[in-house]
């Protein structure tokens, strides 16, 4: 806890926004003058178990607060998960069972500790079922706070309302419950992705209505996924889970578009040396190695890199091949895929298969298999003859 | 429980709508075939204690169901009163304390029994706090039912939203709770004024979502108040309470515009004889007498009529004098009022007062009183000299 202005500048260097202006500095100054750490809230809905690099962006920022001596309050939204936050989504989420939620919550917490420091002074993990399982009276009092027009201004609600897509009353309840979390844990600061901006700012309204000091809100940019286009998300299949094998982390990182190396490095807190940064190809390998070291363990970066290189060398697969989308069907008819990918006829493609002229990831494809699961081909390199290659990428799931 | 079609025709003869078409007949038929009475719901929010003629319209219809052998389920909305239903209103209602609600509920119930038959087989009185004080889990499950767009279609919400006037989330919760009442009491039919149409029909949605048979909805027209313009309402001051003295009931009924005699008689269930109906002046007196007999007691109609006639005769006040609005101020400056009402100057008016030339309801006005409470003058006849009269009517309260 040094100079609050220096700390604020450091913390906001790669953030999307600190709102309202000056509030973060005020909180840091207050922490210094009162000699107490700030309570920095992150709320997580355990709707999916695995932590991926998209989550790491915010976790990494929390880690920076910890490194400055502040206390992270990680809220596992076991209760709000039942409601389902529609932020950034265009449809009502499916309902999870209590067991699924508990299992996801445990997995999430264990994985988040790969980024956060697990020390009692620096980390407090809470479940919002502690306080949200309130009586109707308490809830009805809270329900006076949000105004319908205010909720309808939220981007995703506005779009769904305008598009005639249903929004359930339950979804209007969500921001209120999430905001009440800030009251319950006495949050000084709340963190989240930019898609959470409305909810985070709304937490201030709930705190004010309950006579509490209003939190400062710090939002982080959303990490673009391996497809280079959309926000990283498990449901889009463009994610890298932090507990995946080093080979997967390395290989998938190597396939991100070059222009994403800098934002990934910045948002994931990977510092590249000047030498690494100067060489585009070297930069990507350095980023991939650093992510393996961090999440798979010491030495895993070099090991994964060696395996990656050996695989491509041994199997004579070029490391940079054009991509071809697999489409959205669960089953792939291989002759059709080969015909599309390489501009040959289906009968040529079928002949190539039956004569053993097709490989997948360098392995000869069985001559009698014409149909296969799309999952088996995702991210694989398809090879026709000796010289024609295509990397198969999953089409967006529907 | 005779022929369902005959009963339905009788019950709907003065109703605004029976929805959906055919449902009332189906219910009546079902009751007959199962040999059980129907459960006919009326929900009342005890936000104001006194029952006035506007409430009698629906109570009278419930009474007709009782007379046909069906069971009225009167729900005193002690719980929903805390939420506040904005139906037909343009602003959020004030919050009542638990004590006010209890007191209002008791008064309401006692007064409603002046219309309803208080027999165990025919009347069941419930308070919705019995089932609405549910856990958050149960509530969150229910909250999946209403859709925001559906709620915003409700007339008053639509107007407020369009007009930029706030609607709290709490108000969106109201129709859901009210609809759940229908599930809790297993309503076959729900009654209400036309301003409750949305809520009543919404009860069907909640029943369906909970796997219950959907109620038939019967709405009654709203009774126009003594001003002949707006819906009868205590807050507009155009109401007649059913526990008011017979003189009040008689006198205020005598002042309604002639064109309201027929709708009042129909909606309040007052049958006029052919002879009475033929004479406009006699009709109004017959209606006023009937209301006194019914609410103030046997013999009260004749007595109130005599007192009314005597008052006007003795004090030489014409029974039909032009009206003059009192305006909205709490205090009235009498010289200004007289000047406006009779087109004289303020100094003439002041002189008339100080010389004893002004009467109120036939009594000389104190010569030294120039200012007085508006309440003291409401509904009184103001007299200047011997021949100039004006009936003072309350302006709409603001």
Coordinates of C-alpha atoms in Angstrom, one line a residue, chain B residues 17-240:
Chain B
X17 CA -66.7 -9.3 -19.5
X18 CA -66.5 -13.0 -18.9
X19 CA -63.1 -14.3 -20.1
X20 CA -62.2 -16.4 -21.9
X21 CA -65.4 -16.9 -23.7
X22 CA -67.3 -20.0 -22.5
X23 CA -65.2 -20.5 -19.5
X24 CA -67.8 -19.4 -17.0
X25 CA -70.4 -21.7 -18.5
X26 CA -67.9 -24.6 -18.4
X27 CA -67.2 -24.0 -14.7
X28 CA -70.9 -23.8 -13.9
X29 CA -71.4 -27.0 -15.8
X30 CA -68.5 -28.7 -14.0
X31 CA -69.9 -27.6 -10.6
X32 CA -73.2 -29.2 -11.5
X33 CA -71.8 -32.4 -12.8
X34 CA -69.4 -32.8 -9.9
X35 CA -72.1 -31.7 -7.4
X36 CA -69.7 -29.2 -5.7
X37 CA -69.9 -25.5 -5.3
X38 CA -67.5 -23.3 -7.3
X39 CA -64.7 -21.4 -5.4
X40 CA -65.2 -17.8 -6.4
X41 CA -62.3 -15.6 -5.5
X42 CA -62.2 -11.9 -4.7
X43 CA -58.9 -10.4 -3.7
X44 CA -59.0 -7.1 -1.7
X45 CA -56.0 -5.1 -0.7
X46 CA -56.8 -3.4 2.6
X47 CA -55.0 -0.2 1.6
X48 CA -58.1 1.9 2.7
X49 CA -60.4 0.7 5.5
X50 CA -63.9 1.7 4.4
X51 CA -66.1 -0.1 1.9
X52 CA -67.9 2.3 -0.5
X53 CA -70.5 1.8 -3.2
X54 CA -67.7 1.3 -5.7
X55 CA -66.7 -1.9 -3.9
X56 CA -70.3 -3.0 -3.6
X57 CA -70.5 -3.6 -7.3
X58 CA -68.2 -6.6 -7.1
X59 CA -69.4 -7.7 -3.6
X60 CA -73.0 -7.7 -4.9
X61 CA -71.9 -10.0 -7.7
X62 CA -70.2 -12.3 -5.2
X63 CA -73.5 -12.3 -3.3
X64 CA -75.3 -13.5 -6.4
X65 CA -72.8 -16.5 -6.7
X66 CA -73.6 -17.2 -3.0
X67 CA -77.3 -17.1 -3.7
X68 CA -76.7 -19.7 -6.4
X69 CA -75.0 -21.9 -3.8
X70 CA -71.3 -21.2 -4.6
X71 CA -68.6 -20.5 -2.2
X72 CA -66.9 -17.1 -2.0
X73 CA -63.2 -17.0 -1.1
X74 CA -62.5 -13.5 0.1
X75 CA -58.8 -12.9 0.2
X76 CA -57.7 -10.1 2.4
X77 CA -54.4 -9.1 0.8
X78 CA -52.5 -8.3 4.0
X79 CA -49.3 -9.4 2.2
X80 CA -49.9 -7.8 -1.2
X81 CA -50.9 -4.6 0.5
X82 CA -47.3 -4.2 1.4
X83 CA -46.4 -4.4 -2.3
X84 CA -49.1 -2.0 -3.5
X85 CA -51.0 -2.6 -6.7
X86 CA -50.6 0.2 -9.2
X87 CA -53.6 -0.9 -11.3
X88 CA -55.4 2.1 -12.7
X89 CA -53.0 4.4 -10.9
X90 CA -50.2 6.5 -12.2
X91 CA -47.9 6.5 -9.2
X92 CA -46.4 4.1 -6.7
X93 CA -48.6 3.7 -3.7
X94 CA -47.4 4.7 -0.3
X95 CA -46.3 2.0 2.0
X96 CA -48.6 1.0 4.8
X97 CA -47.4 -0.3 8.2
X98 CA -48.4 -3.7 9.3
X99 CA -50.7 -2.2 11.9
X100 CA -52.6 0.0 9.4
X101 CA -53.0 -3.0 7.2
X102 CA -54.4 -5.2 10.0
X103 CA -56.8 -2.4 11.1
X104 CA -58.0 -1.8 7.5
X105 CA -58.4 -5.5 6.9
X106 CA -60.7 -5.9 10.0
X107 CA -62.8 -2.9 9.0
X108 CA -63.1 -4.1 5.4
X109 CA -64.1 -7.6 6.4
X110 CA -66.8 -6.4 8.8
X111 CA -68.2 -4.0 6.2
X112 CA -68.1 -6.5 3.4
X113 CA -70.4 -8.7 5.5
X114 CA -73.1 -6.1 5.0
X115 CA -73.3 -7.4 1.5
X116 CA -72.0 -11.0 1.6
X117 CA -73.7 -13.9 3.4
X118 CA -71.6 -15.0 6.4
X119 CA -72.3 -18.7 6.3
X120 CA -69.5 -21.3 6.5
X121 CA -70.5 -23.1 3.4
X122 CA -70.8 -19.9 1.4
X123 CA -67.9 -17.8 2.6
X124 CA -64.2 -18.4 3.3
X125 CA -62.1 -15.5 4.4
X126 CA -58.3 -15.9 4.0
X127 CA -55.3 -13.7 4.3
X128 CA -52.6 -14.1 1.6
X129 CA -49.8 -13.7 4.2
X130 CA -50.7 -17.4 4.9
X131 CA -49.0 -18.5 1.7
X132 CA -47.1 -15.5 0.3
X133 CA -44.6 -15.3 3.1
X134 CA -42.7 -18.0 1.2
X135 CA -39.0 -18.7 1.0
X136 CA -36.8 -17.1 -1.7
X137 CA -36.4 -20.4 -3.5
X138 CA -40.2 -20.7 -4.0
X139 CA -40.4 -17.1 -5.1
X140 CA -37.5 -17.4 -7.6
X141 CA -39.3 -20.4 -9.1
X142 CA -42.5 -18.3 -9.5
X143 CA -40.5 -15.4 -10.9
X144 CA -39.8 -17.4 -14.0
X145 CA -43.4 -17.1 -15.0
X146 CA -44.0 -13.4 -15.9
X147 CA -42.3 -11.9 -18.9
X148 CA -41.3 -8.3 -18.8
X149 CA -42.9 -7.4 -22.1
X150 CA -46.2 -8.9 -20.9
X151 CA -46.1 -6.8 -17.8
X152 CA -45.2 -3.7 -19.8
X153 CA -48.3 -4.2 -21.9
X154 CA -50.5 -3.6 -18.9
X155 CA -52.1 -0.3 -19.5
X156 CA -50.9 1.7 -16.4
X157 CA -47.4 0.3 -16.7
X158 CA -47.3 1.1 -20.4
X159 CA -48.4 4.7 -19.7
X160 CA -45.9 5.2 -16.9
X161 CA -43.1 3.7 -18.9
X162 CA -43.9 5.8 -21.9
X163 CA -44.2 8.9 -19.7
X164 CA -40.8 8.4 -18.0
X165 CA -42.4 7.8 -14.6
X166 CA -40.7 5.3 -12.4
X167 CA -42.1 1.7 -12.0
X168 CA -40.3 -0.2 -9.3
X169 CA -39.4 -3.9 -9.6
X170 CA -41.7 -4.4 -6.7
X171 CA -44.7 -3.4 -8.7
X172 CA -43.8 -6.0 -11.3
X173 CA -43.9 -8.6 -8.5
X174 CA -47.4 -7.7 -7.6
X175 CA -49.4 -9.4 -10.4
X176 CA -47.4 -12.6 -9.7
X177 CA -48.2 -12.6 -6.0
X178 CA -51.9 -11.8 -6.8
X179 CA -51.9 -14.6 -9.4
X180 CA -50.4 -17.0 -6.9
X181 CA -53.3 -16.4 -4.6
X182 CA -55.5 -18.1 -7.2
X183 CA -53.2 -21.2 -7.0
X184 CA -53.3 -21.2 -3.2
X185 CA -57.1 -21.0 -2.9
X186 CA -57.8 -23.1 -6.0
X187 CA -60.0 -20.5 -7.5
X188 CA -62.5 -21.6 -10.2
X189 CA -63.6 -18.0 -10.9
X190 CA -62.1 -14.7 -10.0
X191 CA -64.0 -11.4 -9.9
X192 CA -62.8 -7.9 -10.0
X193 CA -63.4 -4.4 -11.6
X194 CA -62.3 -3.9 -15.2
X195 CA -59.2 -2.2 -13.9
X196 CA -58.1 -5.6 -12.6
X197 CA -58.5 -7.4 -15.9
X198 CA -54.8 -7.8 -16.5
X199 CA -54.1 -9.2 -13.0
X200 CA -57.1 -11.5 -13.1
X201 CA -56.1 -13.0 -16.5
X202 CA -52.5 -13.2 -15.3
X203 CA -53.8 -15.4 -12.5
X204 CA -54.6 -18.0 -15.2
X205 CA -50.9 -17.9 -16.4
X206 CA -49.7 -18.6 -12.9
X207 CA -52.2 -21.4 -12.4
X208 CA -51.2 -23.0 -15.7
X209 CA -47.5 -22.7 -14.9
X210 CA -48.3 -24.5 -11.6
X211 CA -50.2 -27.2 -13.4
X212 CA -53.6 -26.1 -12.1
X213 CA -56.9 -25.6 -13.9
X214 CA -57.2 -22.0 -15.1
X215 CA -59.9 -19.8 -13.6
X216 CA -62.7 -18.1 -15.4
X217 CA -62.4 -14.3 -15.1
X218 CA -65.5 -12.1 -14.6
X219 CA -65.0 -8.4 -14.6
X220 CA -67.5 -5.7 -13.5
X221 CA -67.8 -2.1 -14.8
X222 CA -66.4 0.5 -12.5
X223 CA -69.0 2.6 -10.7
X224 CA -68.8 6.3 -11.5
X225 CA -68.7 8.4 -8.4
X226 CA -71.1 11.1 -7.2
X227 CA -69.3 13.7 -9.4
X228 CA -70.7 11.8 -12.4
X229 CA -67.2 11.8 -14.1
X230 CA -64.6 9.6 -12.4
X231 CA -64.5 6.1 -10.9
X232 CA -65.7 6.2 -7.4
X233 CA -62.7 6.5 -5.1
X234 CA -62.1 7.7 -1.6
X235 CA -59.1 9.7 -2.7
X236 CA -61.2 11.6 -5.2
X237 CA -63.8 12.4 -2.6
X238 CA -66.7 11.2 -4.9
X239 CA -67.5 8.2 -2.8
X240 CA -70.4 7.1 -0.5

